N, C-alpha and C. Protein backbone atom coordinates (compact mmCIF):
# COMPACT_ATOMS: atom_id res chain seq x y z
N UNK A 1 132.52 119.75 20.75
CA UNK A 1 133.17 120.77 19.97
C UNK A 1 133.29 122.07 20.73
N UNK A 2 134.13 122.94 20.20
CA UNK A 2 134.28 124.29 20.74
C UNK A 2 133.36 125.21 19.94
N UNK A 3 133.54 126.51 20.09
CA UNK A 3 132.71 127.46 19.36
C UNK A 3 132.97 127.42 17.86
N UNK A 4 134.12 126.90 17.44
CA UNK A 4 134.41 126.93 16.00
C UNK A 4 135.01 125.65 15.43
N UNK A 5 135.22 124.64 16.25
CA UNK A 5 135.80 123.40 15.72
C UNK A 5 135.62 122.25 16.71
N UNK A 6 135.91 121.06 16.22
CA UNK A 6 135.91 119.88 17.08
C UNK A 6 137.04 119.96 18.10
N UNK A 7 136.91 119.23 19.18
CA UNK A 7 137.99 119.17 20.17
C UNK A 7 139.16 118.33 19.67
N UNK A 8 138.89 117.40 18.77
CA UNK A 8 139.92 116.57 18.14
C UNK A 8 139.66 116.61 16.64
N UNK A 9 140.61 116.18 15.86
CA UNK A 9 140.41 116.16 14.41
C UNK A 9 139.35 115.13 14.05
N UNK A 10 138.68 115.30 12.91
CA UNK A 10 137.71 114.29 12.49
C UNK A 10 138.33 112.89 12.39
N UNK A 11 139.56 112.84 11.92
CA UNK A 11 140.25 111.55 11.80
C UNK A 11 140.45 110.89 13.16
N UNK A 12 140.86 111.69 14.15
CA UNK A 12 141.03 111.17 15.51
C UNK A 12 139.70 110.73 16.08
N UNK A 13 138.63 111.53 15.86
CA UNK A 13 137.30 111.15 16.34
C UNK A 13 136.89 109.81 15.74
N UNK A 14 137.11 109.66 14.44
CA UNK A 14 136.73 108.41 13.76
C UNK A 14 137.50 107.22 14.31
N UNK A 15 138.76 107.43 14.62
CA UNK A 15 139.60 106.34 15.10
C UNK A 15 139.32 105.99 16.57
N UNK A 16 139.21 107.02 17.42
CA UNK A 16 139.10 106.77 18.86
C UNK A 16 137.67 106.70 19.39
N UNK A 17 136.78 107.51 18.86
CA UNK A 17 135.45 107.63 19.45
C UNK A 17 134.34 106.95 18.65
N UNK A 18 134.46 106.94 17.33
CA UNK A 18 133.37 106.37 16.53
C UNK A 18 133.07 104.91 16.90
N UNK A 19 134.08 104.05 17.09
CA UNK A 19 133.75 102.66 17.41
C UNK A 19 132.88 102.52 18.66
N UNK A 20 133.17 103.28 19.69
CA UNK A 20 132.36 103.22 20.91
C UNK A 20 130.96 103.76 20.70
N UNK A 21 130.86 104.88 20.00
CA UNK A 21 129.55 105.43 19.67
C UNK A 21 128.74 104.42 18.86
N UNK A 22 129.41 103.79 17.92
CA UNK A 22 128.73 102.81 17.05
C UNK A 22 128.18 101.64 17.87
N UNK A 23 128.95 101.16 18.83
CA UNK A 23 128.48 100.07 19.69
C UNK A 23 127.28 100.49 20.52
N UNK A 24 127.36 101.66 21.15
CA UNK A 24 126.27 102.13 22.00
C UNK A 24 125.00 102.39 21.20
N UNK A 25 125.14 103.07 20.07
CA UNK A 25 123.97 103.37 19.24
C UNK A 25 123.39 102.08 18.68
N UNK A 26 124.25 101.18 18.25
CA UNK A 26 123.78 99.89 17.73
C UNK A 26 122.99 99.11 18.76
N UNK A 27 123.47 99.09 20.00
CA UNK A 27 122.76 98.37 21.07
C UNK A 27 121.38 98.99 21.31
N UNK A 28 121.32 100.30 21.34
CA UNK A 28 120.04 100.98 21.54
C UNK A 28 119.08 100.70 20.38
N UNK A 29 119.60 100.78 19.17
CA UNK A 29 118.75 100.57 17.99
C UNK A 29 118.21 99.13 17.95
N UNK A 30 119.04 98.18 18.35
CA UNK A 30 118.57 96.78 18.38
C UNK A 30 117.42 96.59 19.37
N UNK A 31 117.34 97.44 20.37
CA UNK A 31 116.24 97.39 21.34
C UNK A 31 115.06 98.26 20.91
N UNK A 32 115.15 98.81 19.70
CA UNK A 32 114.05 99.62 19.18
C UNK A 32 114.05 101.06 19.65
N UNK A 33 115.17 101.52 20.18
CA UNK A 33 115.26 102.88 20.69
C UNK A 33 115.91 103.82 19.69
N UNK A 34 115.44 105.04 19.64
CA UNK A 34 116.12 106.08 18.88
C UNK A 34 117.14 106.73 19.79
N UNK A 35 118.24 107.18 19.21
CA UNK A 35 119.29 107.82 19.99
C UNK A 35 119.32 109.30 19.63
N UNK A 36 119.24 110.12 20.65
CA UNK A 36 119.30 111.58 20.51
C UNK A 36 120.63 112.03 21.09
N UNK A 37 121.28 112.96 20.43
CA UNK A 37 122.59 113.42 20.88
C UNK A 37 122.63 114.94 20.96
N UNK A 38 123.15 115.44 22.07
CA UNK A 38 123.31 116.88 22.27
C UNK A 38 124.77 117.26 22.03
N UNK A 39 124.97 118.44 21.46
CA UNK A 39 126.31 119.02 21.40
C UNK A 39 126.20 120.52 21.58
N UNK A 40 127.05 121.05 22.45
CA UNK A 40 127.10 122.50 22.65
C UNK A 40 128.03 123.18 21.65
N UNK A 41 128.80 122.44 20.93
CA UNK A 41 129.80 123.05 20.06
C UNK A 41 129.70 122.63 18.62
N UNK A 42 130.70 123.07 17.87
CA UNK A 42 130.77 122.81 16.43
C UNK A 42 131.23 121.37 16.18
N UNK A 43 130.34 120.58 15.59
CA UNK A 43 130.67 119.18 15.29
C UNK A 43 130.33 118.83 13.84
N UNK A 44 130.17 119.85 13.01
CA UNK A 44 129.70 119.65 11.64
C UNK A 44 130.47 118.56 10.90
N UNK A 45 131.77 118.52 11.11
CA UNK A 45 132.62 117.58 10.36
C UNK A 45 132.33 116.11 10.68
N UNK A 46 131.72 115.83 11.82
CA UNK A 46 131.43 114.42 12.14
C UNK A 46 129.94 114.09 12.04
N UNK A 47 129.11 115.06 11.65
CA UNK A 47 127.69 114.75 11.50
C UNK A 47 127.48 113.59 10.52
N UNK A 48 128.20 113.52 9.39
CA UNK A 48 128.00 112.35 8.52
C UNK A 48 128.24 111.03 9.25
N UNK A 49 129.25 110.98 10.11
CA UNK A 49 129.52 109.76 10.88
C UNK A 49 128.37 109.47 11.84
N UNK A 50 127.87 110.51 12.51
CA UNK A 50 126.79 110.32 13.47
C UNK A 50 125.53 109.80 12.79
N UNK A 51 125.24 110.35 11.62
CA UNK A 51 124.08 109.89 10.84
C UNK A 51 124.30 108.44 10.41
N UNK A 52 125.51 108.16 9.95
CA UNK A 52 125.84 106.81 9.46
C UNK A 52 125.69 105.75 10.55
N UNK A 53 126.05 106.09 11.79
CA UNK A 53 125.95 105.09 12.86
C UNK A 53 124.54 105.00 13.45
N UNK A 54 123.65 105.91 13.03
CA UNK A 54 122.25 105.77 13.44
C UNK A 54 121.71 106.77 14.44
N UNK A 55 122.43 107.86 14.69
CA UNK A 55 121.86 108.91 15.55
C UNK A 55 120.60 109.43 14.86
N UNK A 56 119.50 109.49 15.59
CA UNK A 56 118.21 109.89 15.01
C UNK A 56 117.95 111.39 15.14
N UNK A 57 118.41 111.99 16.24
CA UNK A 57 118.15 113.40 16.50
C UNK A 57 119.41 114.06 17.03
N UNK A 58 119.73 115.21 16.46
CA UNK A 58 120.83 116.04 16.95
C UNK A 58 120.23 117.26 17.63
N UNK A 59 120.62 117.48 18.87
CA UNK A 59 120.10 118.61 19.64
C UNK A 59 121.21 119.65 19.76
N UNK A 60 120.97 120.79 19.12
CA UNK A 60 121.93 121.90 19.15
C UNK A 60 121.27 123.13 19.76
N UNK A 61 121.89 123.71 20.78
CA UNK A 61 121.40 124.97 21.32
C UNK A 61 121.95 126.15 20.52
N UNK A 62 122.96 125.90 19.72
CA UNK A 62 123.55 126.91 18.85
C UNK A 62 123.56 126.40 17.41
N UNK A 63 122.41 126.22 16.80
CA UNK A 63 122.39 125.66 15.45
C UNK A 63 123.10 126.53 14.42
N UNK A 64 123.22 127.82 14.70
CA UNK A 64 123.87 128.70 13.73
C UNK A 64 125.38 128.46 13.65
N UNK A 65 125.95 127.74 14.63
CA UNK A 65 127.37 127.37 14.52
C UNK A 65 127.61 126.55 13.25
N UNK A 66 126.60 125.78 12.87
CA UNK A 66 126.72 124.89 11.71
C UNK A 66 126.14 125.51 10.45
N UNK A 67 125.28 126.50 10.62
CA UNK A 67 124.60 127.13 9.48
C UNK A 67 123.32 126.38 9.15
N UNK A 68 122.20 127.07 9.23
CA UNK A 68 120.91 126.43 8.96
C UNK A 68 120.86 125.92 7.53
N UNK A 69 121.36 126.72 6.58
CA UNK A 69 121.38 126.27 5.18
C UNK A 69 122.22 125.01 5.02
N UNK A 70 123.36 124.96 5.68
CA UNK A 70 124.23 123.78 5.59
C UNK A 70 123.54 122.54 6.16
N UNK A 71 122.91 122.69 7.32
CA UNK A 71 122.23 121.55 7.93
C UNK A 71 121.12 121.03 7.02
N UNK A 72 120.34 121.96 6.46
CA UNK A 72 119.23 121.55 5.58
C UNK A 72 119.75 120.88 4.31
N UNK A 73 120.75 121.49 3.70
CA UNK A 73 121.28 120.97 2.43
C UNK A 73 121.94 119.61 2.61
N UNK A 74 122.75 119.48 3.63
CA UNK A 74 123.57 118.28 3.77
C UNK A 74 122.91 117.15 4.56
N UNK A 75 121.96 117.50 5.43
CA UNK A 75 121.42 116.47 6.32
C UNK A 75 119.90 116.43 6.40
N UNK A 76 119.22 117.32 5.70
CA UNK A 76 117.76 117.30 5.69
C UNK A 76 117.25 115.96 5.19
N UNK A 77 116.36 115.36 5.96
CA UNK A 77 115.82 114.06 5.59
C UNK A 77 116.66 112.89 6.05
N UNK A 78 117.83 113.17 6.60
CA UNK A 78 118.72 112.09 7.06
C UNK A 78 118.80 112.01 8.58
N UNK A 79 118.54 113.14 9.25
CA UNK A 79 118.57 113.21 10.71
C UNK A 79 117.62 114.33 11.11
N UNK A 80 117.07 114.22 12.30
CA UNK A 80 116.19 115.26 12.82
C UNK A 80 117.00 116.23 13.67
N UNK A 81 116.55 117.48 13.68
CA UNK A 81 117.20 118.50 14.49
C UNK A 81 116.22 119.01 15.54
N UNK A 82 116.67 119.05 16.78
CA UNK A 82 115.87 119.57 17.89
C UNK A 82 116.63 120.77 18.43
N UNK A 83 116.13 121.96 18.15
CA UNK A 83 116.88 123.16 18.47
C UNK A 83 115.98 124.32 18.87
N UNK A 84 116.43 125.11 19.83
CA UNK A 84 115.80 126.41 20.04
C UNK A 84 116.40 127.39 19.03
N UNK A 85 115.85 128.59 18.98
CA UNK A 85 116.55 129.64 18.26
C UNK A 85 117.90 129.79 18.95
N UNK A 86 118.95 130.01 18.19
CA UNK A 86 120.33 130.03 18.71
C UNK A 86 120.44 130.86 19.99
N UNK A 87 120.88 130.20 21.07
CA UNK A 87 120.89 130.85 22.39
C UNK A 87 122.01 131.86 22.58
N UNK A 88 123.07 131.77 21.79
CA UNK A 88 124.17 132.72 21.96
C UNK A 88 124.16 133.83 20.93
N UNK A 89 123.76 133.50 19.72
CA UNK A 89 123.81 134.51 18.66
C UNK A 89 122.50 135.29 18.53
N UNK A 90 121.39 134.59 18.42
CA UNK A 90 120.14 135.25 18.06
C UNK A 90 119.32 135.69 19.26
N UNK A 91 119.08 134.79 20.21
CA UNK A 91 118.28 135.19 21.37
C UNK A 91 118.92 136.35 22.12
N UNK A 92 120.24 136.39 22.15
CA UNK A 92 120.93 137.45 22.89
C UNK A 92 120.71 138.84 22.29
N UNK A 93 120.24 138.92 21.06
CA UNK A 93 119.95 140.23 20.46
C UNK A 93 118.76 140.89 21.14
N UNK A 94 117.87 140.05 21.70
CA UNK A 94 116.63 140.54 22.31
C UNK A 94 115.80 141.36 21.33
N UNK A 95 115.96 141.08 20.06
CA UNK A 95 115.24 141.78 19.00
C UNK A 95 114.15 140.84 18.48
N UNK A 96 112.91 141.17 18.76
CA UNK A 96 111.79 140.28 18.41
C UNK A 96 111.74 139.97 16.92
N UNK A 97 112.05 140.93 16.08
CA UNK A 97 112.01 140.69 14.63
C UNK A 97 113.10 139.72 14.20
N UNK A 98 114.28 139.88 14.75
CA UNK A 98 115.40 138.98 14.42
C UNK A 98 115.10 137.56 14.91
N UNK A 99 114.56 137.45 16.11
CA UNK A 99 114.22 136.14 16.68
C UNK A 99 113.12 135.47 15.86
N UNK A 100 112.09 136.23 15.51
CA UNK A 100 110.99 135.72 14.69
C UNK A 100 111.52 135.21 13.35
N UNK A 101 112.39 135.99 12.72
CA UNK A 101 112.94 135.60 11.41
C UNK A 101 113.78 134.33 11.53
N UNK A 102 114.54 134.20 12.61
CA UNK A 102 115.36 132.99 12.79
C UNK A 102 114.48 131.76 12.99
N UNK A 103 113.42 131.90 13.77
CA UNK A 103 112.50 130.77 13.97
C UNK A 103 111.85 130.38 12.65
N UNK A 104 111.46 131.37 11.89
CA UNK A 104 110.84 131.09 10.59
C UNK A 104 111.82 130.35 9.67
N UNK A 105 113.06 130.83 9.63
CA UNK A 105 114.07 130.18 8.79
C UNK A 105 114.25 128.71 9.18
N UNK A 106 114.33 128.44 10.47
CA UNK A 106 114.52 127.07 10.93
C UNK A 106 113.34 126.19 10.54
N UNK A 107 112.13 126.69 10.74
CA UNK A 107 110.92 125.94 10.37
C UNK A 107 110.92 125.66 8.87
N UNK A 108 111.15 126.71 8.07
CA UNK A 108 111.05 126.57 6.62
C UNK A 108 112.15 125.70 6.03
N UNK A 109 113.36 125.79 6.57
CA UNK A 109 114.47 125.06 5.97
C UNK A 109 114.67 123.67 6.55
N UNK A 110 114.33 123.47 7.80
CA UNK A 110 114.53 122.16 8.43
C UNK A 110 113.22 121.41 8.67
N UNK A 111 112.09 122.09 8.55
CA UNK A 111 110.82 121.53 8.96
C UNK A 111 110.16 120.56 8.01
N UNK A 112 110.58 120.52 6.79
CA UNK A 112 110.02 119.54 5.87
C UNK A 112 110.78 118.23 6.09
N UNK A 113 111.02 117.49 5.11
CA UNK A 113 111.78 116.23 5.24
C UNK A 113 111.12 115.24 6.19
N UNK A 114 109.81 115.20 6.23
CA UNK A 114 109.13 114.20 7.04
C UNK A 114 109.40 114.30 8.52
N UNK A 115 109.41 115.50 9.07
CA UNK A 115 109.59 115.68 10.51
C UNK A 115 111.02 115.95 10.89
N UNK A 116 111.74 116.68 10.08
CA UNK A 116 113.15 116.91 10.31
C UNK A 116 113.51 117.97 11.32
N UNK A 117 112.50 118.61 11.95
CA UNK A 117 112.80 119.67 12.91
C UNK A 117 111.84 119.60 14.09
N UNK A 118 112.41 119.65 15.28
CA UNK A 118 111.64 119.73 16.51
C UNK A 118 112.01 121.07 17.15
N UNK A 119 111.03 121.96 17.25
CA UNK A 119 111.29 123.28 17.83
C UNK A 119 111.64 123.12 19.30
N UNK A 120 112.73 123.76 19.70
CA UNK A 120 113.20 123.62 21.06
C UNK A 120 113.03 124.86 21.90
N UNK A 121 113.25 124.69 23.19
CA UNK A 121 113.17 125.75 24.19
C UNK A 121 114.32 125.51 25.15
N UNK A 122 115.16 126.51 25.38
CA UNK A 122 116.27 126.33 26.31
C UNK A 122 115.70 126.34 27.73
N UNK A 123 116.08 125.38 28.53
CA UNK A 123 115.46 125.16 29.83
C UNK A 123 115.65 126.20 30.91
N UNK A 124 116.64 127.07 30.78
CA UNK A 124 116.89 128.04 31.85
C UNK A 124 117.24 129.40 31.27
N UNK A 125 116.25 130.28 31.25
CA UNK A 125 116.52 131.65 30.80
C UNK A 125 117.60 132.30 31.65
N UNK A 126 117.54 132.05 32.94
CA UNK A 126 118.49 132.65 33.87
C UNK A 126 119.93 132.25 33.53
N UNK A 127 120.14 131.00 33.16
CA UNK A 127 121.49 130.51 32.86
C UNK A 127 122.12 131.21 31.67
N UNK A 128 121.28 131.69 30.75
CA UNK A 128 121.81 132.38 29.57
C UNK A 128 121.50 133.87 29.59
N UNK A 129 121.08 134.37 30.76
CA UNK A 129 120.90 135.79 30.96
C UNK A 129 119.75 136.42 30.21
N UNK A 130 118.66 135.67 30.04
CA UNK A 130 117.52 136.20 29.28
C UNK A 130 116.28 136.35 30.16
N UNK A 131 115.49 137.34 29.81
CA UNK A 131 114.18 137.48 30.41
C UNK A 131 113.26 136.49 29.68
N UNK A 132 112.24 135.96 30.35
CA UNK A 132 111.37 134.95 29.72
C UNK A 132 110.72 135.40 28.42
N UNK A 133 110.43 136.67 28.25
CA UNK A 133 109.73 137.12 27.03
C UNK A 133 110.54 136.83 25.77
N UNK A 134 111.87 136.76 25.91
CA UNK A 134 112.72 136.56 24.73
C UNK A 134 112.42 135.20 24.10
N UNK A 135 112.43 134.15 24.92
CA UNK A 135 112.11 132.83 24.38
C UNK A 135 110.63 132.70 24.02
N UNK A 136 109.78 133.46 24.69
CA UNK A 136 108.36 133.45 24.32
C UNK A 136 108.18 133.90 22.88
N UNK A 137 108.96 134.89 22.45
CA UNK A 137 108.90 135.35 21.05
C UNK A 137 109.23 134.19 20.12
N UNK A 138 110.30 133.45 20.44
CA UNK A 138 110.70 132.32 19.60
C UNK A 138 109.62 131.24 19.58
N UNK A 139 109.06 130.92 20.74
CA UNK A 139 108.03 129.88 20.82
C UNK A 139 106.80 130.28 20.01
N UNK A 140 106.38 131.52 20.13
CA UNK A 140 105.22 131.99 19.36
C UNK A 140 105.50 131.91 17.86
N UNK A 141 106.72 132.24 17.46
CA UNK A 141 107.08 132.17 16.04
C UNK A 141 107.10 130.72 15.56
N UNK A 142 107.64 129.81 16.37
CA UNK A 142 107.65 128.40 15.99
C UNK A 142 106.22 127.90 15.76
N UNK A 143 105.31 128.27 16.64
CA UNK A 143 103.91 127.84 16.49
C UNK A 143 103.30 128.47 15.23
N UNK A 144 103.53 129.77 15.07
CA UNK A 144 102.95 130.49 13.92
C UNK A 144 103.42 129.89 12.60
N UNK A 145 104.72 129.73 12.43
CA UNK A 145 105.24 129.24 11.15
C UNK A 145 105.10 127.72 11.01
N UNK A 146 105.20 127.02 12.12
CA UNK A 146 105.07 125.56 12.05
C UNK A 146 103.66 125.11 11.71
N UNK A 147 102.68 125.85 12.18
CA UNK A 147 101.30 125.44 11.91
C UNK A 147 100.84 125.77 10.50
N UNK A 148 101.62 126.60 9.80
CA UNK A 148 101.23 126.96 8.42
C UNK A 148 102.25 126.47 7.39
N UNK A 149 103.19 125.63 7.81
CA UNK A 149 104.24 125.16 6.90
C UNK A 149 103.65 124.32 5.77
N UNK A 150 104.02 124.65 4.57
CA UNK A 150 103.60 123.89 3.38
C UNK A 150 104.86 123.32 2.74
N UNK A 151 105.01 122.01 2.82
CA UNK A 151 106.18 121.35 2.25
C UNK A 151 105.85 120.82 0.86
N UNK A 152 106.80 120.94 -0.06
CA UNK A 152 106.58 120.32 -1.37
C UNK A 152 106.52 118.81 -1.21
N UNK A 153 105.74 118.12 -2.05
CA UNK A 153 105.58 116.66 -1.91
C UNK A 153 106.91 115.90 -1.88
N UNK A 154 107.90 116.36 -2.64
CA UNK A 154 109.18 115.63 -2.67
C UNK A 154 109.95 115.74 -1.36
N UNK A 155 109.57 116.68 -0.47
CA UNK A 155 110.26 116.84 0.80
C UNK A 155 109.61 116.04 1.92
N UNK A 156 108.52 115.38 1.64
CA UNK A 156 107.82 114.64 2.70
C UNK A 156 108.25 113.19 2.76
């Protein structure tokens, strides 16, 4: 996807790409493997298809493209999310309070559902123009909120 939409229409994706994805994911699943998928762009419209074919984990470096509330509401408990705090929108603020709040939101909204969230770390601060302390704030917040998360029984 791009910053705001898929590269092709959902209908085109379903017609041209879904069958191949389905074959690959099916082969992996038959061997007992989970399939993790990364996307740098907006793919919200095909997440239902990805979940349906058996993708186990979606890795987004920009989870805010999809909306944390939307991901939790529509896919919580159906797929796992592996994400850092948004690398383009939130980390770039370099505001420790904003970063802390974003990490907390992700933990609280995606972290229940029986393991629905894996806190991420972007591998190269230099590539996204950040000093290491910026991601350290996010990591510390993930640990702080993740270690004290209380999920309601129905979310487990």
